[in-house]
Amino acid sequence: MSIQRPALLCAALALSLSVLMPASAAKVRPGKAARAVSTAAAGSVLETGMHLPGYPHAVDVYRPAGATRVIVFLHGHGGYNWQMAFNLGINRKPKAAVDANVDWALLQRLGIIAVFPQGQAKDAASANTWSNRIFDSGQDDAGFLVALSEHARAAWGATQVSLAGHSAGGTMTGRMWCEQTQAFDAFYSVAGPMPAPSDAHFNYNCSPTATAPYAMVVGDQDKLLPMFSADRVKPTPEQVAAGLVNSTLTAEWLRHGHRGVAACGELTALDGSSARAYGPAWQACDGGVQFTIVRGADHPMSSIEAKTGEPLLDWIVQFSLDGPSALAR
């Protein structure tokens, strides 16, 4: 789900990972040629509707002057790229991006180029989404994201390219870590569980192709995700005491363990969490692999931010900087 200010919770698709947006949401089709707009914000540029050859995804690019670190942000199932930018505070209004509504001061403070591709719909009856091994957009989204990362390095001189997503976008982020690890320098999922071989429903084998940092944050009161893992991995009393209060959290904690082993050979112990004010957090690989639970938080990003009192964008940006350094130590 992508719209969060205000949050809209709609009926979920059967055996799907996230929820549908309102029925009035139109499907995305290939758009017009990209439009670049220079702004008075010290030469910063907003480019909307950019397309890569061979792919229908429209891409909005927010390029503050002097930035060389790129983060690609993926919206949730049924969402839009401009909604994701709004949810993160980059786009000040919940509408298609225009230069006047961009918080350029925020992007310049963080020092990032923010990239928002638009997920596709495979037919008129489907919602905009990603081919993340759970949903099917009808497109080669993995190939597109690899091409987008390569474009960022070649066209904008990016020194680092990271990938982040919410809900189904987070699950697509997980798929990329498993299958196209070398394409990005860091990966961050917000409320988007990664399919794992231990889950018979998804029957997915994650075999990363390189070593890369990965972080995942999720609320323990997420009302949408448990429907996909209910009773599949029941938490033990010890796991409940540690903060893994439902099947969703228990399954993702097991995935976190697999990620630590894959990244640096470290298996996280259940009692190895750090007690944060907002909930437990497990780390492996000097912080290069992280799993954070936010007590009382629901599925929307705004709910997680309300419970932590901190912007998720800052978390994502900081991890994209620290994660690769942690694994390099």
mmCIF file of C-alpha atoms in Angstrom, residues 23-289:
data_model
loop_
_atom_site.group_PDB
_atom_site.id
_atom_site.type_symbol
_atom_site.label_atom_id
_atom_site.label_comp_id
_atom_site.label_asym_id
_atom_site.label_seq_id
_atom_site.Cartn_x
_atom_site.Cartn_y
_atom_site.Cartn_z
ATOM 1 C CA ALA A 23 -10.572 0.709 -7.416
ATOM 2 C CA SER A 24 -10.386 4.076 -9.136
ATOM 3 C CA ALA A 25 -6.600 3.848 -9.466
ATOM 4 C CA ALA A 26 -5.744 3.895 -13.163
ATOM 5 C CA LYS A 27 -3.191 1.539 -14.668
ATOM 6 C CA VAL A 28 0.117 2.893 -15.830
ATOM 7 C CA ARG A 29 0.935 2.849 -19.513
ATOM 8 C CA PRO A 30 4.103 3.979 -21.271
ATOM 9 C CA GLY A 31 4.201 7.743 -20.981
ATOM 10 C CA LYS A 32 5.586 10.662 -22.870
ATOM 11 C CA ALA A 33 9.226 11.485 -23.271
ATOM 12 C CA ALA A 34 11.058 12.609 -20.166
ATOM 13 C CA ARG A 35 10.751 16.247 -19.163
ATOM 14 C CA ALA A 36 13.697 17.822 -17.368
ATOM 15 C CA VAL A 37 13.067 20.972 -15.338
ATOM 16 C CA SER A 38 15.897 23.013 -13.885
ATOM 17 C CA THR A 39 15.099 24.670 -10.575
ATOM 18 C CA ALA A 40 16.364 27.693 -8.741
ATOM 19 C CA ALA A 41 17.636 25.294 -6.043
ATOM 20 C CA ALA A 42 21.287 25.617 -7.019
ATOM 21 C CA GLY A 43 21.005 23.844 -10.357
ATOM 22 C CA SER A 44 18.964 20.893 -9.155
ATOM 23 C CA VAL A 45 16.899 19.058 -11.761
ATOM 24 C CA LEU A 46 13.591 17.199 -11.667
ATOM 25 C CA GLU A 47 13.196 14.780 -14.577
ATOM 26 C CA THR A 48 9.768 13.196 -14.935
ATOM 27 C CA GLY A 49 8.628 10.407 -17.223
ATOM 28 C CA MET A 50 12.085 9.155 -18.169
ATOM 29 C CA HIS A 51 12.149 5.786 -19.961
ATOM 30 C CA LEU A 52 14.945 3.313 -20.531
ATOM 31 C CA PRO A 53 15.057 1.655 -23.976
ATOM 32 C CA GLY A 54 13.038 -1.545 -24.025
ATOM 33 C CA TYR A 55 11.103 -0.917 -20.794
ATOM 34 C CA PRO A 56 7.698 0.742 -20.286
ATOM 35 C CA HIS A 57 8.395 2.038 -16.768
ATOM 36 C CA ALA A 58 8.182 5.809 -16.399
ATOM 37 C CA VAL A 59 10.831 7.083 -13.981
ATOM 38 C CA ASP A 60 10.911 10.312 -11.975
ATOM 39 C CA VAL A 61 14.390 11.484 -11.045
ATOM 40 C CA TYR A 62 15.125 14.133 -8.395
ATOM 41 C CA ARG A 63 18.727 15.292 -8.879
ATOM 42 C CA PRO A 64 20.039 17.902 -6.435
ATOM 43 C CA ALA A 65 23.168 19.640 -7.597
ATOM 44 C CA GLY A 66 26.372 17.865 -6.677
ATOM 45 C CA ALA A 67 24.809 14.603 -5.457
ATOM 46 C CA THR A 68 26.443 11.368 -6.611
ATOM 47 C CA ARG A 69 24.742 8.775 -4.395
ATOM 48 C CA VAL A 70 21.530 7.307 -5.824
ATOM 49 C CA ILE A 71 18.656 5.540 -4.079
ATOM 50 C CA VAL A 72 15.938 3.875 -6.164
ATOM 51 C CA PHE A 73 12.604 3.733 -4.309
ATOM 52 C CA LEU A 74 9.883 1.188 -5.178
ATOM 53 C CA HIS A 75 6.245 1.853 -4.263
ATOM 54 C CA GLY A 76 3.818 -0.765 -2.959
ATOM 55 C CA HIS A 77 1.221 -2.859 -4.773
ATOM 56 C CA GLY A 78 -1.341 -0.675 -6.535
ATOM 57 C CA GLY A 79 0.708 2.443 -5.902
ATOM 58 C CA TYR A 80 2.352 5.233 -7.853
ATOM 59 C CA ASN A 81 5.871 6.592 -7.877
ATOM 60 C CA TRP A 82 4.776 10.099 -6.879
ATOM 61 C CA GLN A 83 2.924 8.653 -3.876
ATOM 62 C CA MET A 84 6.113 7.032 -2.663
ATOM 63 C CA ALA A 85 7.936 10.357 -3.038
ATOM 64 C CA PHE A 86 5.167 12.030 -1.026
ATOM 65 C CA ASN A 87 5.238 9.377 1.708
ATOM 66 C CA LEU A 88 8.976 9.954 2.128
ATOM 67 C CA GLY A 89 8.570 13.735 2.291
ATOM 68 C CA ILE A 90 10.403 14.448 -0.954
ATOM 69 C CA ASN A 91 7.253 15.412 -2.850
ATOM 70 C CA ARG A 92 5.343 17.897 -0.671
ATOM 71 C CA LYS A 93 1.952 17.167 -2.218
ATOM 72 C CA PRO A 94 0.177 13.855 -3.005
ATOM 73 C CA LYS A 95 0.146 14.410 -6.740
ATOM 74 C CA ALA A 96 2.362 14.010 -9.774
ATOM 75 C CA ALA A 97 5.743 15.620 -9.194
ATOM 76 C CA VAL A 98 6.363 19.224 -10.204
ATOM 77 C CA ASP A 99 9.422 21.254 -9.386
ATOM 78 C CA ALA A 100 7.647 23.671 -7.043
ATOM 79 C CA ASN A 101 6.552 20.828 -4.750
ATOM 80 C CA VAL A 102 9.968 19.191 -4.349
ATOM 81 C CA ASP A 103 11.750 19.562 -1.004
ATOM 82 C CA TRP A 104 15.126 20.279 -2.541
ATOM 83 C CA ALA A 105 16.588 21.345 0.801
ATOM 84 C CA LEU A 106 15.884 17.853 2.155
ATOM 85 C CA LEU A 107 17.572 16.141 -0.778
ATOM 86 C CA GLN A 108 20.559 18.461 -0.597
ATOM 87 C CA ARG A 109 20.905 17.812 3.144
ATOM 88 C CA LEU A 110 20.877 14.057 2.540
ATOM 89 C CA GLY A 111 23.073 14.313 -0.536
ATOM 90 C CA ILE A 112 21.140 11.801 -2.650
ATOM 91 C CA ILE A 113 19.614 11.526 -6.081
ATOM 92 C CA ALA A 114 16.144 10.048 -5.488
ATOM 93 C CA VAL A 115 14.762 7.835 -8.255
ATOM 94 C CA PHE A 116 11.143 6.655 -8.397
ATOM 95 C CA PRO A 117 10.171 4.152 -11.129
ATOM 96 C CA GLN A 118 6.542 3.326 -11.827
ATOM 97 C CA GLY A 119 5.391 -0.268 -11.420
ATOM 98 C CA GLN A 120 3.292 -1.756 -14.214
ATOM 99 C CA ALA A 121 -0.010 -3.641 -14.562
ATOM 100 C CA LYS A 122 -0.065 -6.793 -16.676
ATOM 101 C CA ASP A 123 -3.690 -6.237 -17.794
ATOM 102 C CA ALA A 124 -6.705 -3.995 -17.280
ATOM 103 C CA ALA A 125 -7.930 -6.052 -14.328
ATOM 104 C CA SER A 126 -4.628 -5.872 -12.458
ATOM 105 C CA ALA A 127 -2.978 -3.265 -10.266
ATOM 106 C CA ASN A 128 0.363 -1.568 -10.759
ATOM 107 C CA THR A 129 2.970 -3.736 -9.092
ATOM 108 C CA TRP A 130 6.317 -5.521 -9.382
ATOM 109 C CA SER A 131 7.258 -9.014 -10.521
ATOM 110 C CA ASN A 132 8.634 -9.902 -7.102
ATOM 111 C CA ARG A 133 7.913 -13.683 -7.156
ATOM 112 C CA ILE A 134 4.596 -13.003 -5.428
ATOM 113 C CA PHE A 135 2.938 -10.539 -7.783
ATOM 114 C CA ASP A 136 3.354 -10.339 -11.560
ATOM 115 C CA SER A 137 3.490 -6.991 -13.350
ATOM 116 C CA GLY A 138 3.863 -8.628 -16.749
ATOM 117 C CA GLN A 139 7.299 -7.026 -17.074
ATOM 118 C CA ASP A 140 10.923 -8.010 -16.553
ATOM 119 C CA ASP A 141 11.263 -5.783 -13.499
ATOM 120 C CA ALA A 142 14.530 -7.391 -12.418
ATOM 121 C CA GLY A 143 16.102 -6.651 -15.791
ATOM 122 C CA PHE A 144 14.700 -3.123 -15.688
ATOM 123 C CA LEU A 145 16.164 -2.395 -12.252
ATOM 124 C CA VAL A 146 19.571 -3.698 -13.302
ATOM 125 C CA ALA A 147 19.419 -1.427 -16.363
ATOM 126 C CA LEU A 148 18.317 1.504 -14.184
ATOM 127 C CA SER A 149 21.288 1.013 -11.861
ATOM 128 C CA GLU A 150 23.655 0.878 -14.825
ATOM 129 C CA HIS A 151 22.059 4.030 -16.259
ATOM 130 C CA ALA A 152 22.513 5.862 -12.954
ATOM 131 C CA ARG A 153 26.217 5.115 -12.919
ATOM 132 C CA ALA A 154 26.755 5.976 -16.573
ATOM 133 C CA ALA A 155 24.455 8.979 -17.033
ATOM 134 C CA TRP A 156 24.617 10.698 -13.634
ATOM 135 C CA GLY A 157 28.064 9.609 -12.501
ATOM 136 C CA ALA A 158 26.637 7.753 -9.505
ATOM 137 C CA THR A 159 29.295 6.481 -7.118
ATOM 138 C CA GLN A 160 26.766 4.349 -5.256
ATOM 139 C CA VAL A 161 23.312 3.015 -6.143
ATOM 140 C CA SER A 162 21.017 1.527 -3.495
ATOM 141 C CA LEU A 163 17.528 0.019 -3.673
ATOM 142 C CA ALA A 164 14.659 0.495 -1.220
ATOM 143 C CA GLY A 165 10.964 -0.345 -1.265
ATOM 144 C CA HIS A 166 7.780 -0.497 0.755
ATOM 145 C CA SER A 167 5.413 -3.481 0.948
ATOM 146 C CA ALA A 168 5.428 -5.191 -2.474
ATOM 147 C CA GLY A 169 8.249 -2.806 -3.391
ATOM 148 C CA GLY A 170 10.141 -4.105 -0.372
ATOM 149 C CA THR A 171 9.577 -7.658 -1.511
ATOM 150 C CA MET A 172 10.912 -6.698 -4.957
ATOM 151 C CA THR A 173 13.930 -5.287 -3.133
ATOM 152 C CA GLY A 174 14.310 -8.677 -1.472
ATOM 153 C CA ARG A 175 14.092 -10.468 -4.800
ATOM 154 C CA MET A 176 16.843 -8.259 -6.200
ATOM 155 C CA TRP A 177 19.090 -9.011 -3.203
ATOM 156 C CA CYS A 178 18.577 -12.704 -3.847
ATOM 157 C CA GLU A 179 18.969 -12.704 -7.631
ATOM 158 C CA GLN A 180 20.743 -9.524 -8.777
ATOM 159 C CA THR A 181 22.783 -8.658 -5.724
ATOM 160 C CA GLN A 182 25.638 -7.140 -7.710
ATOM 161 C CA ALA A 183 23.393 -4.467 -9.245
ATOM 162 C CA PHE A 184 23.045 -2.393 -6.054
ATOM 163 C CA ASP A 185 25.295 -1.375 -3.188
ATOM 164 C CA ALA A 186 22.679 -1.668 -0.417
ATOM 165 C CA PHE A 187 19.097 -2.890 0.000
ATOM 166 C CA TYR A 188 16.368 -1.654 2.384
ATOM 167 C CA SER A 189 12.881 -3.119 2.777
ATOM 168 C CA VAL A 190 10.049 -1.469 4.705
ATOM 169 C CA ALA A 191 7.232 -3.912 5.584
ATOM 170 C CA GLY A 192 8.082 -6.094 2.607
ATOM 171 C CA PRO A 193 8.968 -9.661 3.672
ATOM 172 C CA MET A 194 11.399 -11.665 1.616
ATOM 173 C CA PRO A 195 10.170 -15.078 0.379
ATOM 174 C CA ALA A 196 12.242 -17.917 1.799
ATOM 175 C CA PRO A 197 12.672 -21.643 1.172
ATOM 176 C CA SER A 198 11.361 -22.319 4.685
ATOM 177 C CA ASP A 199 7.955 -20.996 3.607
ATOM 178 C CA ALA A 200 6.157 -23.754 1.713
ATOM 179 C CA HIS A 201 3.595 -21.326 0.327
ATOM 180 C CA PHE A 202 6.156 -19.254 -1.585
ATOM 181 C CA ASN A 203 8.630 -22.099 -2.247
ATOM 182 C CA TYR A 204 11.450 -19.684 -3.039
ATOM 183 C CA ASN A 205 15.159 -20.291 -2.822
ATOM 184 C CA CYS A 206 17.200 -17.155 -2.146
ATOM 185 C CA SER A 207 20.754 -17.442 -3.455
ATOM 186 C CA PRO A 208 22.464 -14.019 -3.528
ATOM 187 C CA THR A 209 24.931 -13.542 -6.348
ATOM 188 C CA ALA A 210 27.275 -11.292 -4.364
ATOM 189 C CA THR A 211 27.779 -9.859 -0.883
ATOM 190 C CA ALA A 212 25.654 -6.810 -0.136
ATOM 191 C CA PRO A 213 24.051 -5.200 2.939
ATOM 192 C CA TYR A 214 20.353 -5.679 3.649
ATOM 193 C CA ALA A 215 18.000 -4.094 6.186
ATOM 194 C CA MET A 216 14.349 -4.723 6.936
ATOM 195 C CA VAL A 217 11.968 -2.869 9.273
ATOM 196 C CA VAL A 218 8.383 -3.899 10.065
ATOM 197 C CA GLY A 219 5.721 -3.128 12.644
ATOM 198 C CA ASP A 220 4.559 -5.791 15.089
ATOM 199 C CA GLN A 221 0.966 -4.663 14.585
ATOM 200 C CA ASP A 222 1.038 -4.926 10.781
ATOM 201 C CA LYS A 223 -2.501 -6.015 9.914
ATOM 202 C CA LEU A 224 -1.796 -6.917 6.288
ATOM 203 C CA LEU A 225 1.214 -9.187 6.283
ATOM 204 C CA PRO A 226 0.053 -11.893 8.741
ATOM 205 C CA MET A 227 -2.529 -13.126 6.253
ATOM 206 C CA PHE A 228 0.327 -14.449 4.140
ATOM 207 C CA SER A 229 2.167 -16.303 6.869
ATOM 208 C CA ALA A 230 -0.522 -17.041 9.431
ATOM 209 C CA ASP A 231 0.273 -20.243 11.346
ATOM 210 C CA ARG A 232 3.119 -21.111 8.954
ATOM 211 C CA VAL A 233 5.958 -20.418 11.384
ATOM 212 C CA LYS A 234 4.390 -20.257 14.838
ATOM 213 C CA PRO A 235 6.590 -18.424 17.336
ATOM 214 C CA THR A 236 7.813 -20.278 20.384
ATOM 215 C CA PRO A 237 7.354 -18.746 23.845
ATOM 216 C CA GLU A 238 11.016 -17.713 23.750
ATOM 217 C CA GLN A 239 10.552 -15.993 20.394
ATOM 218 C CA VAL A 240 7.449 -14.170 21.613
ATOM 219 C CA ALA A 241 9.396 -12.950 24.634
ATOM 220 C CA ALA A 242 12.093 -11.635 22.281
ATOM 221 C CA GLY A 243 9.541 -9.617 20.292
ATOM 222 C CA LEU A 244 8.632 -12.090 17.542
ATOM 223 C CA VAL A 245 4.958 -11.993 18.449
ATOM 224 C CA ASN A 246 3.476 -13.488 15.270
ATOM 225 C CA SER A 247 4.246 -15.712 12.304
ATOM 226 C CA THR A 248 5.239 -12.821 10.043
ATOM 227 C CA LEU A 249 7.948 -11.615 12.394
ATOM 228 C CA THR A 250 9.194 -15.111 13.160
ATOM 229 C CA ALA A 251 9.477 -15.983 9.471
ATOM 230 C CA GLU A 252 11.326 -12.744 8.706
ATOM 231 C CA TRP A 253 13.688 -13.284 11.647
ATOM 232 C CA LEU A 254 14.611 -16.649 10.109
ATOM 233 C CA ARG A 255 15.182 -14.869 6.793
ATOM 234 C CA HIS A 256 17.395 -12.361 8.622
ATOM 235 C CA GLY A 257 19.466 -15.262 9.893
ATOM 236 C CA HIS A 258 19.891 -16.571 6.363
ATOM 237 C CA ARG A 259 20.937 -13.131 5.138
ATOM 238 C CA GLY A 260 23.611 -12.863 7.834
ATOM 239 C CA VAL A 261 25.036 -16.256 6.951
ATOM 240 C CA ALA A 262 25.029 -15.390 3.245
ATOM 241 C CA ALA A 263 26.654 -11.980 3.769
ATOM 242 C CA CYS A 264 29.370 -12.793 6.309
ATOM 243 C CA GLY A 265 28.795 -16.246 7.757
ATOM 244 C CA GLU A 266 27.166 -14.902 10.933
ATOM 245 C CA LEU A 267 23.986 -16.426 12.365
ATOM 246 C CA THR A 268 22.127 -14.049 14.697
ATOM 247 C CA ALA A 269 21.182 -15.405 18.103
ATOM 248 C CA LEU A 270 17.642 -14.863 19.366
ATOM 249 C CA ASP A 271 18.933 -13.159 22.507
ATOM 250 C CA GLY A 272 21.324 -11.014 20.489
ATOM 251 C CA SER A 273 18.929 -8.136 19.807
ATOM 252 C CA SER A 274 19.544 -4.541 20.811
ATOM 253 C CA ALA A 275 16.785 -2.988 22.903
ATOM 254 C CA ARG A 276 15.693 0.209 21.164
ATOM 255 C CA ALA A 277 13.074 2.562 22.568
ATOM 256 C CA TYR A 278 10.676 1.495 19.835
ATOM 257 C CA GLY A 279 11.425 -2.243 19.722
ATOM 258 C CA PRO A 280 14.040 -4.971 19.262
ATOM 259 C CA ALA A 281 16.657 -4.875 16.509
ATOM 260 C CA TRP A 282 19.002 -7.645 15.413
ATOM 261 C CA GLN A 283 22.248 -6.994 13.559
ATOM 262 C CA ALA A 284 24.851 -9.163 11.875
ATOM 263 C CA CYS A 285 28.015 -8.427 9.917
ATOM 264 C CA ASP A 286 28.940 -5.287 11.914
ATOM 265 C CA GLY A 287 25.529 -3.804 11.118
ATOM 266 C CA GLY A 288 25.584 -4.694 7.441
ATOM 267 C CA VAL A 289 22.544 -6.936 7.912
#
